[in-house]
Coordinates of C-alpha atoms in Angstrom, one line a residue:
Chain A
M1 CA 0.0 0.0 0.0
Y2 CA 2.6 2.5 1.2
R3 CA 4.9 1.5 -1.7
Q4 CA 2.6 3.2 -4.1
K5 CA 3.8 6.6 -3.0
Y6 CA 7.2 5.8 -4.5
I7 CA 5.6 5.6 -7.9
F8 CA 4.7 9.2 -7.6
L9 CA 8.2 10.1 -6.5
L10 CA 9.7 8.3 -9.5
P11 CA 9.6 11.1 -12.1
G12 CA 11.4 13.4 -9.7
L13 CA 13.9 10.7 -8.7
L14 CA 14.7 10.0 -12.4
V15 CA 15.4 13.7 -13.1
L16 CA 17.6 13.8 -10.0
V17 CA 19.5 10.8 -11.1
A18 CA 19.9 12.1 -14.6
V19 CA 21.0 15.6 -13.8
I20 CA 23.0 15.2 -10.6
L21 CA 23.9 11.6 -9.7
F22 CA 24.9 10.4 -13.2
P23 CA 27.3 13.3 -14.0
L24 CA 28.8 13.0 -10.5
I25 CA 29.3 9.2 -10.6
F26 CA 30.6 9.5 -14.2
T27 CA 33.1 12.2 -13.1
I28 CA 34.3 10.0 -10.3
R29 CA 34.8 7.2 -12.8
V30 CA 36.6 9.5 -15.2
S31 CA 38.9 10.7 -12.5
F32 CA 40.3 7.2 -12.1
S33 CA 41.2 7.1 -15.8
S34 CA 44.0 8.9 -17.8
W35 CA 41.6 10.0 -20.5
D36 CA 43.4 12.6 -22.6
V37 CA 43.9 13.5 -26.3
Y38 CA 46.4 10.6 -26.7
N39 CA 44.4 8.0 -24.8
P40 CA 40.7 8.8 -25.1
G41 CA 38.3 6.6 -23.2
L42 CA 37.7 5.1 -19.8
N43 CA 40.8 3.2 -19.0
N44 CA 41.9 2.3 -15.5
A45 CA 44.7 4.6 -14.2
G46 CA 44.0 3.9 -10.5
G47 CA 44.8 7.0 -8.3
A48 CA 47.4 8.3 -10.7
M49 CA 45.5 11.5 -11.4
Y50 CA 45.2 12.2 -7.7
A51 CA 48.9 11.6 -7.1
R52 CA 49.6 14.0 -9.9
L53 CA 47.5 16.8 -8.5
W54 CA 49.1 16.4 -5.1
D55 CA 52.3 17.6 -6.7
D56 CA 50.7 20.2 -8.9
S57 CA 51.7 23.5 -7.3
R58 CA 49.8 25.5 -9.9
Y59 CA 46.6 23.9 -8.7
W60 CA 47.2 24.6 -5.1
E61 CA 48.3 28.2 -5.8
A62 CA 45.1 28.7 -7.8
L63 CA 43.2 27.3 -4.8
W64 CA 44.9 29.7 -2.5
R65 CA 44.4 32.6 -4.9
L66 CA 40.7 31.7 -5.2
S67 CA 40.3 31.6 -1.4
L68 CA 41.9 35.0 -1.1
L69 CA 39.9 36.4 -3.9
S70 CA 36.5 35.0 -2.9
L71 CA 36.8 35.7 0.8
S72 CA 38.0 39.3 0.3
T73 CA 35.4 40.1 -2.4
V74 CA 32.6 38.6 -0.4
L75 CA 33.6 40.5 2.7
I76 CA 33.8 43.8 0.8
Q77 CA 30.5 43.0 -1.0
Y78 CA 28.9 42.4 2.4
V79 CA 30.1 45.6 3.9
L80 CA 29.1 47.7 0.8
G81 CA 25.8 45.8 0.3
F82 CA 24.9 46.4 4.0
A83 CA 25.7 50.1 3.7
L84 CA 23.7 50.5 0.6
A85 CA 20.8 48.5 2.0
L86 CA 20.8 50.7 5.2
L87 CA 20.9 53.8 3.0
V88 CA 17.6 52.9 1.2
W89 CA 16.0 51.1 4.0
R90 CA 14.6 54.2 5.7
D91 CA 12.6 57.0 4.1
I92 CA 15.0 59.0 2.0
A93 CA 14.5 61.0 -1.1
A94 CA 14.6 59.0 -4.4
R95 CA 14.6 55.7 -2.4
R96 CA 12.8 53.7 -5.1
F97 CA 15.1 55.1 -7.9
L98 CA 18.2 54.3 -5.8
R99 CA 17.0 50.7 -5.1
V100 CA 16.7 50.0 -8.8
L101 CA 19.9 51.8 -9.6
F102 CA 21.9 49.7 -7.2
L103 CA 20.6 46.5 -8.9
V104 CA 21.7 47.5 -12.4
P105 CA 25.2 45.8 -12.3
M106 CA 23.6 42.5 -11.3
M107 CA 21.2 42.6 -14.2
T108 CA 23.9 42.8 -16.9
T109 CA 25.6 39.7 -18.4
P110 CA 28.9 39.0 -16.6
V111 CA 30.8 38.4 -19.8
V112 CA 29.6 41.6 -21.4
M113 CA 30.4 43.6 -18.2
S114 CA 33.9 42.0 -18.1
V115 CA 34.5 43.1 -21.7
I116 CA 33.5 46.6 -20.8
W117 CA 35.7 46.6 -17.7
R118 CA 38.6 45.3 -19.8
T119 CA 38.1 48.3 -22.0
I120 CA 38.0 50.6 -19.0
F121 CA 41.2 49.1 -17.6
H122 CA 43.0 49.1 -20.9
E123 CA 46.3 50.8 -20.1
S124 CA 46.6 53.0 -23.2
L125 CA 43.1 53.2 -24.6
G126 CA 40.8 52.9 -21.6
P127 CA 39.3 55.9 -19.8
L128 CA 40.5 55.0 -16.3
N129 CA 44.2 55.8 -16.6
P130 CA 43.7 59.3 -18.0
I131 CA 41.3 60.0 -15.1
L132 CA 43.9 58.8 -12.6
E133 CA 46.6 60.9 -14.4
A134 CA 44.3 63.9 -14.2
L135 CA 43.9 63.3 -10.5
G136 CA 47.7 63.1 -10.1
I137 CA 47.8 59.4 -9.2
G138 CA 49.4 58.4 -12.5
A139 CA 48.6 55.6 -15.0
Q140 CA 48.5 52.0 -13.5
P141 CA 49.5 48.8 -15.2
W142 CA 46.0 47.3 -14.6
L143 CA 46.2 44.1 -16.6
S144 CA 50.0 43.6 -17.0
Q145 CA 51.2 43.5 -13.4
A146 CA 50.2 40.7 -11.0
T147 CA 48.9 42.8 -8.0
H148 CA 47.1 45.3 -10.3
A149 CA 45.5 42.5 -12.3
F150 CA 44.3 40.8 -9.1
A151 CA 42.9 44.1 -7.9
A152 CA 41.2 44.6 -11.3
V153 CA 39.5 41.1 -10.9
M154 CA 38.4 42.0 -7.4
I155 CA 37.0 45.4 -8.5
V156 CA 34.9 43.8 -11.2
E157 CA 33.7 41.0 -9.0
I158 CA 32.7 43.5 -6.2
W159 CA 31.0 45.8 -8.7
Q160 CA 29.1 43.0 -10.3
W161 CA 27.9 41.2 -7.2
T162 CA 27.5 43.8 -4.5
P163 CA 24.0 44.4 -5.8
F164 CA 23.1 40.8 -5.1
M165 CA 24.3 41.2 -1.5
F166 CA 22.4 44.5 -1.3
L167 CA 19.2 42.8 -2.5
L168 CA 19.4 40.0 0.1
L169 CA 20.3 42.3 2.9
L170 CA 17.6 44.9 2.0
A171 CA 15.0 42.1 1.9
G172 CA 16.3 41.1 5.4
L173 CA 16.1 44.6 6.7
L174 CA 12.6 45.1 5.4
S175 CA 11.5 41.9 7.1
L176 CA 12.7 43.1 10.6
P177 CA 10.0 44.1 13.1
S178 CA 10.1 47.8 13.7
E179 CA 9.3 47.7 17.4
P180 CA 12.7 46.8 18.8
F181 CA 14.1 49.8 17.1
L182 CA 11.6 52.0 18.8
A183 CA 12.4 50.3 22.1
A184 CA 16.1 50.9 21.5
R185 CA 15.7 54.6 21.0
V186 CA 13.7 54.9 24.3
D187 CA 16.3 52.7 26.0
G188 CA 19.1 55.1 25.3
A189 CA 20.6 53.7 22.1
G190 CA 21.6 56.3 19.4
P191 CA 21.8 55.4 15.7
V192 CA 25.3 53.8 15.9
R193 CA 24.6 51.8 19.0
T194 CA 21.2 50.8 17.6
F195 CA 23.0 49.4 14.6
L196 CA 25.5 47.5 16.6
S197 CA 23.2 46.2 19.3
V198 CA 19.9 45.7 17.4
T199 CA 20.1 45.9 13.6
F200 CA 23.3 43.9 13.1
P201 CA 22.5 41.1 15.6
M202 CA 18.9 40.8 14.3
M203 CA 20.4 40.5 10.7
G204 CA 22.7 37.7 11.9
A205 CA 20.9 34.7 10.3
I206 CA 20.1 36.7 7.1
S207 CA 23.8 37.8 6.9
V208 CA 25.0 34.2 7.2
G209 CA 22.7 33.1 4.5
A210 CA 23.7 36.0 2.2
I211 CA 27.4 35.5 2.8
L212 CA 27.2 31.8 2.2
I213 CA 25.2 32.2 -1.0
R214 CA 27.8 34.6 -2.3
A215 CA 30.7 32.5 -1.0
I216 CA 29.4 29.5 -3.0
E217 CA 29.1 31.6 -6.1
A218 CA 32.4 33.3 -5.6
S219 CA 34.2 30.0 -5.3
K220 CA 33.3 29.4 -8.9
I221 CA 34.8 32.7 -10.3
M222 CA 35.5 32.0 -14.0
E223 CA 34.0 34.5 -16.5
T224 CA 35.7 37.6 -15.0
V225 CA 39.1 36.0 -15.1
Y226 CA 38.5 34.4 -18.5
V227 CA 37.5 37.7 -20.2
L228 CA 39.6 40.2 -18.1
T229 CA 43.0 38.6 -17.7
S230 CA 42.8 35.0 -19.0
G231 CA 44.5 34.1 -15.7
G232 CA 47.4 36.4 -16.4
P233 CA 49.8 38.0 -16.3
G234 CA 51.4 34.5 -16.1
T235 CA 49.1 32.7 -13.6
A236 CA 48.7 35.7 -11.3
T237 CA 44.9 35.7 -11.5
E238 CA 44.2 32.1 -12.3
T239 CA 41.5 30.6 -10.2
V240 CA 40.7 26.9 -9.7
S241 CA 37.7 26.9 -12.1
Y242 CA 39.8 28.5 -14.8
Y243 CA 42.7 26.1 -14.3
I244 CA 40.4 23.1 -14.5
Y245 CA 38.9 24.7 -17.7
I246 CA 42.5 24.9 -19.1
R247 CA 43.3 21.4 -18.2
G248 CA 40.1 19.9 -19.4
M249 CA 39.0 22.0 -22.4
R250 CA 42.3 23.4 -23.8
D251 CA 44.7 20.5 -23.0
F252 CA 41.9 17.9 -23.2
Q253 CA 43.2 16.1 -20.1
I254 CA 39.7 14.9 -19.2
G255 CA 40.8 12.4 -16.5
Y256 CA 43.0 14.9 -14.8
A257 CA 40.4 17.6 -15.0
A258 CA 37.9 15.3 -13.4
A259 CA 40.3 14.5 -10.5
L260 CA 40.9 18.3 -10.0
S261 CA 37.2 18.9 -10.1
L262 CA 36.3 16.3 -7.5
T263 CA 39.1 17.3 -5.1
Y264 CA 38.0 20.9 -5.5
L265 CA 34.4 19.9 -4.8
V266 CA 35.4 18.1 -1.6
I267 CA 37.6 21.0 -0.4
M268 CA 34.9 23.5 -1.1
A269 CA 32.2 21.5 0.7
V270 CA 34.3 21.1 3.8
A271 CA 35.5 24.7 3.7
L272 CA 32.0 26.2 3.3
T273 CA 30.6 24.0 6.0
L274 CA 33.3 25.2 8.4
I275 CA 32.7 28.8 7.3
A276 CA 29.0 28.4 7.8
K277 CA 29.5 27.0 11.4
A278 CA 31.9 29.8 12.2
L279 CA 29.5 32.4 10.9
I280 CA 26.6 31.0 12.8
R281 CA 28.6 30.9 16.0
L282 CA 29.8 34.5 15.4
M283 CA 26.7 36.2 14.1
V284 CA 23.7 34.3 15.3
R285 CA 24.3 32.6 18.6
E286 CA 26.4 35.2 20.4
A287 CA 23.9 38.1 20.6
R288 CA 24.4 40.0 23.9
A289 CA 23.0 43.3 25.2
Chain B
M1 CA 7.0 68.1 37.6
L2 CA 6.6 67.2 33.9
V3 CA 5.0 70.0 32.0
L4 CA 3.7 69.6 28.5
R5 CA 2.8 73.0 27.1
D6 CA 0.7 73.6 24.0
L7 CA 1.9 70.5 22.1
S8 CA 0.6 70.5 18.5
L9 CA 1.1 68.0 15.8
T10 CA -0.7 67.8 12.5
E11 CA 0.0 65.2 9.8
G12 CA -1.7 65.2 6.4
G13 CA -4.1 67.8 7.6
V14 CA -5.2 65.6 10.5
P15 CA -4.5 67.1 14.0
H16 CA -3.0 64.4 16.2
L17 CA -2.3 66.9 19.0
A18 CA -4.0 70.3 19.2
A19 CA -2.4 72.6 21.8
V20 CA -2.2 69.9 24.4
S21 CA -1.2 71.0 27.9
V22 CA -0.7 68.6 30.8
E23 CA 1.0 68.8 34.1
A24 CA 2.1 65.6 35.8
E25 CA 3.6 65.4 39.3
P26 CA 6.2 62.9 40.5
G27 CA 4.9 60.0 42.6
R28 CA 1.4 60.3 41.1
M29 CA 0.0 58.4 38.2
T30 CA -1.6 60.6 35.6
T31 CA -3.9 58.6 33.3
L32 CA -4.7 59.8 29.8
L33 CA -8.2 58.5 29.1
G34 CA -9.7 58.6 25.7
R35 CA -11.0 56.4 22.9
T36 CA -8.8 55.0 20.1
G37 CA -7.5 57.9 18.0
A38 CA -7.8 60.4 20.8
G39 CA -4.1 61.3 20.7
K40 CA -2.9 59.4 23.8
T41 CA -0.3 57.4 22.1
T42 CA 0.9 60.3 20.0
L43 CA 1.3 62.4 23.2
L44 CA 3.3 59.7 24.9
R45 CA 5.5 59.3 21.8
A46 CA 6.0 63.0 21.8
V47 CA 7.2 62.9 25.4
A48 CA 9.5 60.0 24.5
G49 CA 10.8 62.0 21.4
L50 CA 9.6 59.3 19.0
V51 CA 7.5 62.0 17.2
Q52 CA 8.3 65.7 17.0
P53 CA 5.5 68.1 17.7
Q54 CA 5.4 71.1 15.4
S55 CA 5.1 73.4 18.3
G56 CA 5.0 73.4 22.1
Q57 CA 7.3 72.6 24.9
I58 CA 8.2 69.6 27.0
S59 CA 10.0 70.2 30.3
L60 CA 10.9 68.2 33.4
A61 CA 11.7 70.1 36.6
G62 CA 12.2 73.2 34.4
N63 CA 14.6 71.6 31.9
D64 CA 13.4 71.8 28.3
W65 CA 13.5 68.5 26.5
S66 CA 11.7 69.6 23.3
R67 CA 14.8 69.3 21.0
L68 CA 16.5 66.3 22.7
P69 CA 16.7 63.1 20.6
P70 CA 14.8 60.2 22.2
W71 CA 17.9 58.4 23.4
R72 CA 18.9 61.3 25.5
R73 CA 15.5 61.7 27.2
P74 CA 15.2 60.2 30.7
V75 CA 12.1 58.2 29.9
A76 CA 11.1 54.6 30.0
M77 CA 8.1 53.3 28.0
V78 CA 5.9 50.2 27.9
T79 CA 3.6 49.9 24.9
Q80 CA 0.5 47.8 24.2
Q81 CA 2.5 45.6 21.9
F82 CA 4.9 43.2 23.8
I83 CA 8.0 45.0 22.6
N84 CA 11.3 43.2 23.5
Y85 CA 14.6 42.4 21.7
P86 CA 14.0 39.1 20.0
H87 CA 17.7 38.3 19.6
L88 CA 18.5 38.8 23.3
S89 CA 17.8 36.6 26.4
V90 CA 15.2 37.8 28.9
L91 CA 18.1 38.9 31.2
D92 CA 19.9 40.9 28.5
N93 CA 16.6 42.4 27.4
V94 CA 16.1 43.9 30.9
A95 CA 19.8 44.8 31.3
F96 CA 19.9 46.6 27.9
P97 CA 18.9 50.1 29.0
L98 CA 21.4 50.0 31.9
I99 CA 24.2 48.9 29.7
R100 CA 23.3 51.6 27.2
R101 CA 23.5 54.1 30.1
G102 CA 27.1 53.0 30.7
E103 CA 26.7 50.8 33.7
P104 CA 29.1 47.8 34.0
R105 CA 27.7 44.8 32.3
E106 CA 27.7 42.6 35.4
A107 CA 26.1 45.2 37.6
A108 CA 23.5 45.8 35.0
R109 CA 22.8 42.0 34.8
E110 CA 22.5 41.8 38.6
A111 CA 20.0 44.7 38.7
A112 CA 18.1 43.1 35.8
A113 CA 18.0 39.7 37.5
A114 CA 16.6 41.4 40.7
M115 CA 13.9 43.2 38.7
L116 CA 13.0 40.0 36.9
G117 CA 12.6 38.4 40.3
R118 CA 10.2 41.1 41.3
V119 CA 8.0 40.6 38.2
G120 CA 8.0 36.8 38.8
L121 CA 10.3 35.8 35.9
A122 CA 13.4 34.7 37.9
Q123 CA 13.3 31.3 36.3
M124 CA 13.1 32.6 32.8
T125 CA 16.2 34.7 32.5
G126 CA 18.0 32.5 30.0
R127 CA 15.1 32.3 27.6
R128 CA 14.4 34.3 24.5
P129 CA 11.2 36.5 24.6
A130 CA 9.6 34.4 21.9
A131 CA 9.6 31.4 24.2
L132 CA 7.4 33.2 26.7
S133 CA 3.7 33.7 26.9
G134 CA 2.1 37.1 26.1
G135 CA 1.8 38.0 29.7
Q136 CA 5.4 37.0 30.5
Q137 CA 6.6 39.0 27.5
Q138 CA 4.9 42.1 28.8
R139 CA 6.4 41.5 32.2
V140 CA 9.8 41.5 30.5
A141 CA 8.9 44.9 28.9
I142 CA 7.7 46.2 32.2
A143 CA 10.8 45.0 34.0
R144 CA 13.0 46.7 31.3
A145 CA 11.1 50.0 31.8
L146 CA 11.2 49.8 35.6
V147 CA 14.8 48.8 36.0
K148 CA 15.9 52.0 34.4
R149 CA 14.3 54.0 37.2
A150 CA 13.8 56.8 34.7
P151 CA 12.2 60.1 36.0
V152 CA 9.4 59.7 33.5
L153 CA 7.6 56.4 32.9
L154 CA 5.2 56.1 30.0
L155 CA 2.7 53.3 29.9
D156 CA 0.7 53.1 26.7
E157 CA -2.2 50.7 27.4
P158 CA 0.3 48.1 28.6
F159 CA -2.3 45.4 29.5
V160 CA -4.8 45.9 26.6
N161 CA -3.7 42.8 24.7
L162 CA -3.8 40.5 27.8
D163 CA -6.7 38.4 29.0
Y164 CA -9.0 39.7 31.7
K165 CA -7.5 37.8 34.7
L166 CA -3.9 38.5 33.7
R167 CA -4.8 42.1 33.2
E168 CA -6.2 42.4 36.7
G169 CA -3.2 40.7 38.2
L170 CA -0.6 42.7 36.4
R171 CA -2.4 46.0 37.1
E172 CA -2.1 45.3 40.8
E173 CA 1.5 44.1 40.5
L174 CA 2.4 47.3 38.6
A175 CA 0.8 49.5 41.2
E176 CA 2.8 47.7 43.8
L177 CA 6.0 48.1 41.9
L178 CA 5.4 51.8 41.3
R179 CA 5.0 52.4 45.0
S180 CA 8.8 52.0 45.3
Q181 CA 9.4 54.6 42.6
S182 CA 7.8 57.6 44.3
D183 CA 10.0 60.1 42.5
T184 CA 8.8 59.0 39.1
V185 CA 6.2 60.8 36.9
V186 CA 3.9 58.1 35.5
L187 CA 1.8 58.8 32.4
Y188 CA -0.7 55.9 31.8
A189 CA -2.8 55.9 28.6
T190 CA -5.9 53.8 28.6
T191 CA -9.3 53.5 26.9
D192 CA -10.9 52.0 29.9
P193 CA -12.6 54.5 32.3
R194 CA -12.6 51.9 35.1
E195 CA -8.8 51.4 34.8
A196 CA -8.4 55.2 34.9
L197 CA -10.5 55.4 38.1
Q198 CA -8.8 52.4 39.7
M199 CA -5.2 53.4 38.9
G200 CA -4.9 57.1 38.5
D201 CA -4.3 60.0 40.9
C202 CA -5.2 62.4 38.1
T203 CA -7.2 61.8 35.0
V204 CA -6.8 63.7 31.7
L205 CA -9.7 63.2 29.3
M206 CA -8.7 63.3 25.6
A207 CA -10.5 63.3 22.3
E208 CA -9.4 64.1 18.8
G209 CA -6.0 65.3 20.0
R210 CA -7.4 67.7 22.5
V211 CA -7.6 67.7 26.3
L212 CA -11.2 67.8 27.3
Q213 CA -10.8 67.9 31.1
A214 CA -8.3 67.1 33.7
G215 CA -8.6 66.5 37.4
P216 CA -9.0 63.9 40.2
P217 CA -10.6 60.8 38.7
R218 CA -13.7 60.8 40.8
A219 CA -14.3 64.5 40.1
V220 CA -13.9 64.0 36.4
F221 CA -16.1 60.9 36.5
G222 CA -18.7 62.6 38.7
A223 CA -18.9 65.8 36.8
P224 CA -17.7 65.6 33.2
A225 CA -17.5 69.1 31.9
T226 CA -19.1 68.5 28.6
L227 CA -21.2 66.0 26.7
E228 CA -18.0 64.9 24.9
A229 CA -16.2 64.3 28.2
A230 CA -19.2 62.4 29.5
R231 CA -19.0 60.1 26.5
V232 CA -15.3 59.5 27.0
V233 CA -15.5 58.8 30.7
N234 CA -18.4 56.4 30.7
D235 CA -18.2 52.7 29.8
P236 CA -20.8 51.3 29.1
P237 CA -21.7 54.4 27.1
I238 CA -23.8 57.1 28.9
N239 CA -27.4 57.4 27.7
L240 CA -28.1 60.8 26.2
L241 CA -31.7 61.8 26.3
A242 CA -32.8 65.0 24.5
A243 CA -35.2 66.9 26.7
E244 CA -37.1 70.1 27.1
I245 CA -38.1 71.8 30.3
T246 CA -41.3 73.6 30.1
Q247 CA -43.4 75.5 32.6
S248 CA -45.3 72.2 33.3
G249 CA -42.2 70.0 33.8
L250 CA -39.7 67.8 32.0
V251 CA -40.4 66.2 28.6
L252 CA -38.1 63.7 27.1
D253 CA -38.2 63.9 23.2
H254 CA -38.7 60.1 22.7
L255 CA -40.1 59.1 26.1
G256 CA -42.6 61.8 26.7
P257 CA -43.4 63.8 29.9
Q258 CA -41.8 62.6 33.1
S259 CA -43.2 62.9 36.6
P260 CA -43.0 66.3 38.2
G261 CA -39.7 66.7 40.0
A262 CA -38.1 63.8 38.1
T263 CA -34.9 65.8 38.0
G264 CA -35.7 67.4 41.3
R265 CA -34.2 70.6 40.2
A266 CA -35.3 74.0 39.1
L267 CA -34.0 74.8 35.7
P268 CA -35.2 77.6 33.4
P269 CA -37.3 76.4 30.5
G270 CA -35.3 75.4 27.4
R271 CA -33.6 72.5 25.5
Y272 CA -31.3 70.2 27.5
T273 CA -29.6 66.9 27.2
L274 CA -29.7 64.5 30.1
G275 CA -26.8 62.1 30.6
L276 CA -28.0 59.0 32.4
R277 CA -25.4 56.4 33.3
A278 CA -26.2 52.8 32.4
E279 CA -26.2 51.8 36.1
D280 CA -28.9 54.4 36.7
I281 CA -31.4 52.4 34.6
R282 CA -33.0 49.4 36.3
S283 CA -35.4 46.7 35.2
G284 CA -38.8 46.4 37.0
G285 CA -40.2 49.8 36.1
P286 CA -43.1 51.2 34.1
L287 CA -41.2 52.2 30.9
P288 CA -41.5 49.4 28.2
A289 CA -38.4 48.6 26.2
R290 CA -37.3 45.8 23.8
V291 CA -34.0 44.0 24.3
A292 CA -31.7 44.5 21.3
L293 CA -28.4 43.1 22.6
T294 CA -27.1 41.5 25.8
E295 CA -23.4 41.4 26.7
V296 CA -22.2 39.5 29.8
S297 CA -18.8 40.7 31.1
G298 CA -17.5 39.0 34.2
S299 CA -20.2 39.4 36.8
E300 CA -22.0 42.2 35.0
T301 CA -24.6 42.4 32.2
V302 CA -24.9 45.2 29.7
T303 CA -28.2 45.3 27.9
H304 CA -28.9 47.5 24.9
L305 CA -32.6 48.3 24.6
M306 CA -35.0 50.3 22.4
A307 CA -37.7 52.3 24.3
G308 CA -39.7 53.4 21.3
A309 CA -37.2 55.5 19.2
Q310 CA -34.9 56.0 22.2
P311 CA -31.8 53.7 22.4
L312 CA -30.9 52.9 26.0
V313 CA -28.0 51.0 27.7
M314 CA -28.6 49.3 31.1
L315 CA -25.9 47.9 33.4
E316 CA -26.8 45.3 36.0
R317 CA -24.3 44.0 38.6
A318 CA -25.4 40.5 38.0
V319 CA -25.4 37.9 35.2
T320 CA -28.9 38.0 33.7
D321 CA -30.4 36.4 30.7
H322 CA -32.6 38.8 28.8
R323 CA -33.7 37.2 25.6
L324 CA -33.3 39.2 22.4
G325 CA -36.6 40.8 21.4
S326 CA -38.2 40.3 24.8
E327 CA -40.0 43.2 26.6
L328 CA -38.6 44.7 29.8
G329 CA -40.1 47.4 32.1
L330 CA -37.5 50.0 33.0
M331 CA -37.0 52.5 35.7
L332 CA -35.0 55.6 34.8
D333 CA -33.4 57.2 37.9
L334 CA -33.5 60.7 36.4
G335 CA -32.6 62.3 39.7
K336 CA -29.0 61.1 39.1
A337 CA -28.9 62.4 35.5
L338 CA -26.2 64.9 34.4
V339 CA -27.8 67.9 32.7
F340 CA -26.1 69.5 29.8
G341 CA -27.1 72.7 28.1
A342 CA -27.6 73.4 24.5
D343 CA -23.9 74.2 24.1
G344 CA -22.9 70.8 25.5
A345 CA -21.6 72.2 28.8
L346 CA -22.5 70.6 32.1
I347 CA -25.1 72.6 34.0
L348 CA -26.0 70.2 36.9
K349 CA -24.4 66.9 38.0
G350 CA -26.4 64.0 39.2
A351 CA -27.5 63.5 42.8
S352 CA -25.1 60.9 44.0
H353 CA -22.1 60.9 41.6
G354 CA -18.8 62.3 42.7

């Protein structure tokens, strides 16, 4: 009798198997092969690909670079997003217009915006360097020097995705009850203290959610690097996703790319779980007067 | 003394406060009595600084507060909603105003724990407000207001959203707690005349953003200065009977001539309105009336009746079962009626009130 319910679950289960489980299991199988342009197909290479990646310093550097890039950009996006959300949370002039304006970067296609930003950063033809020169700062080697190129990728990522953080945090702010803010004012808390003691702690759970969503997305940074710097100069802006793309799609080392992908998946799952636990401990559970 | 002088606030053409002046003394509870929309909450919010009147002055012991932001005003407030900090424990909720005032965290928590003990929540200190019942949440809010020992305590219908029994109990507890804060000015807003009578040392009647009358509760209740004040101060509503006094005696518009000396007073001939309280109408008399609605509240019964075209409300201090549509004979004790002139001002008060 009760088994009949599984018949109704079957269509969903089939879709789940087709779109998630099959690619995952197939990738695991591929990672134990040495499938490349010379030896195409599913042979049995044992753990050779995993042994190879253990010694692949370019992979680990890309992973470190990605961690630095994603954590710093998400943190800055959170701070800016929160500031913008606070700005248009209360009744101010042109509030509706500003809310829409702040969302514009998110609505544009990432690749298109990266192309535009590459033009802006262009060292001889772009508009940015002349502006900096006019301000007395001087032209900067935006895309040809490692630290500048890394900063350029950060700027584009922050510009592109701060609106998403803004949107989540504004929705959170608008869902907060107004009464505790009224009580805080009567209880002697000025605007800054109200933010620190009421707004920020009450936004804890929403902040954790927003940061995690962005961290998951940021751990897959690819388009910006591909269009803006192609990982360069050298490998100065190469992220894991882009490195896996190079190994898999350019060098056609399918087996190795699968091993890189799976290792990356496990590392990210563990790292994001730890980050989530730390954030919950820090921002949700520890509220004090 | 807290002095509110000519406070006015108009929003969107609607006057929320119209030149309101009130004086409230420390150690005494001043009740603001009025119906919903009378301006009580707006007045309390103006004192707290949560709304800014367009004109007028607020001062305590001669110090003008009018331009101070709310967080710099020495007030504490309890509202009709159970307002607490949902992200803090009950203990931290109560300690919050003390910590904001700069007291050491541990000292603030000790004071908060002591106050929570006084409101009967000593066992709940570690919980979040959402885990408490409505009455307990309001106790947390009251404890937070009292622990601050602010010179001005604002209570905006603090018990209106609680059930009858809890309301009675908390009212008594609050009165007990306030006895230990004899240097505090207490403003208590309520829509319930009985609450104003029971709790207040001074009653301020309000309607449409104006102060109608102020004075000791029994004096205000016994002799409301105007028809409007009589409406506000009476619950169940006062019966208003249009009347004319002629050379031959008193004639009620809808109930006809009354016995000579029904009012027992010599008034010049003219048009009047008699205000007859619901408890001054009894069953078992000669005036026929049909039952339109019966409400039993606690140990009292309020019956709405129609005597011809005259609507009447009768209060009986007993639970009675008058069937809808049934006929009752009524006795109107017109000797206790308040008499208002054509301009609505009180001319004579009833025989035994106030």
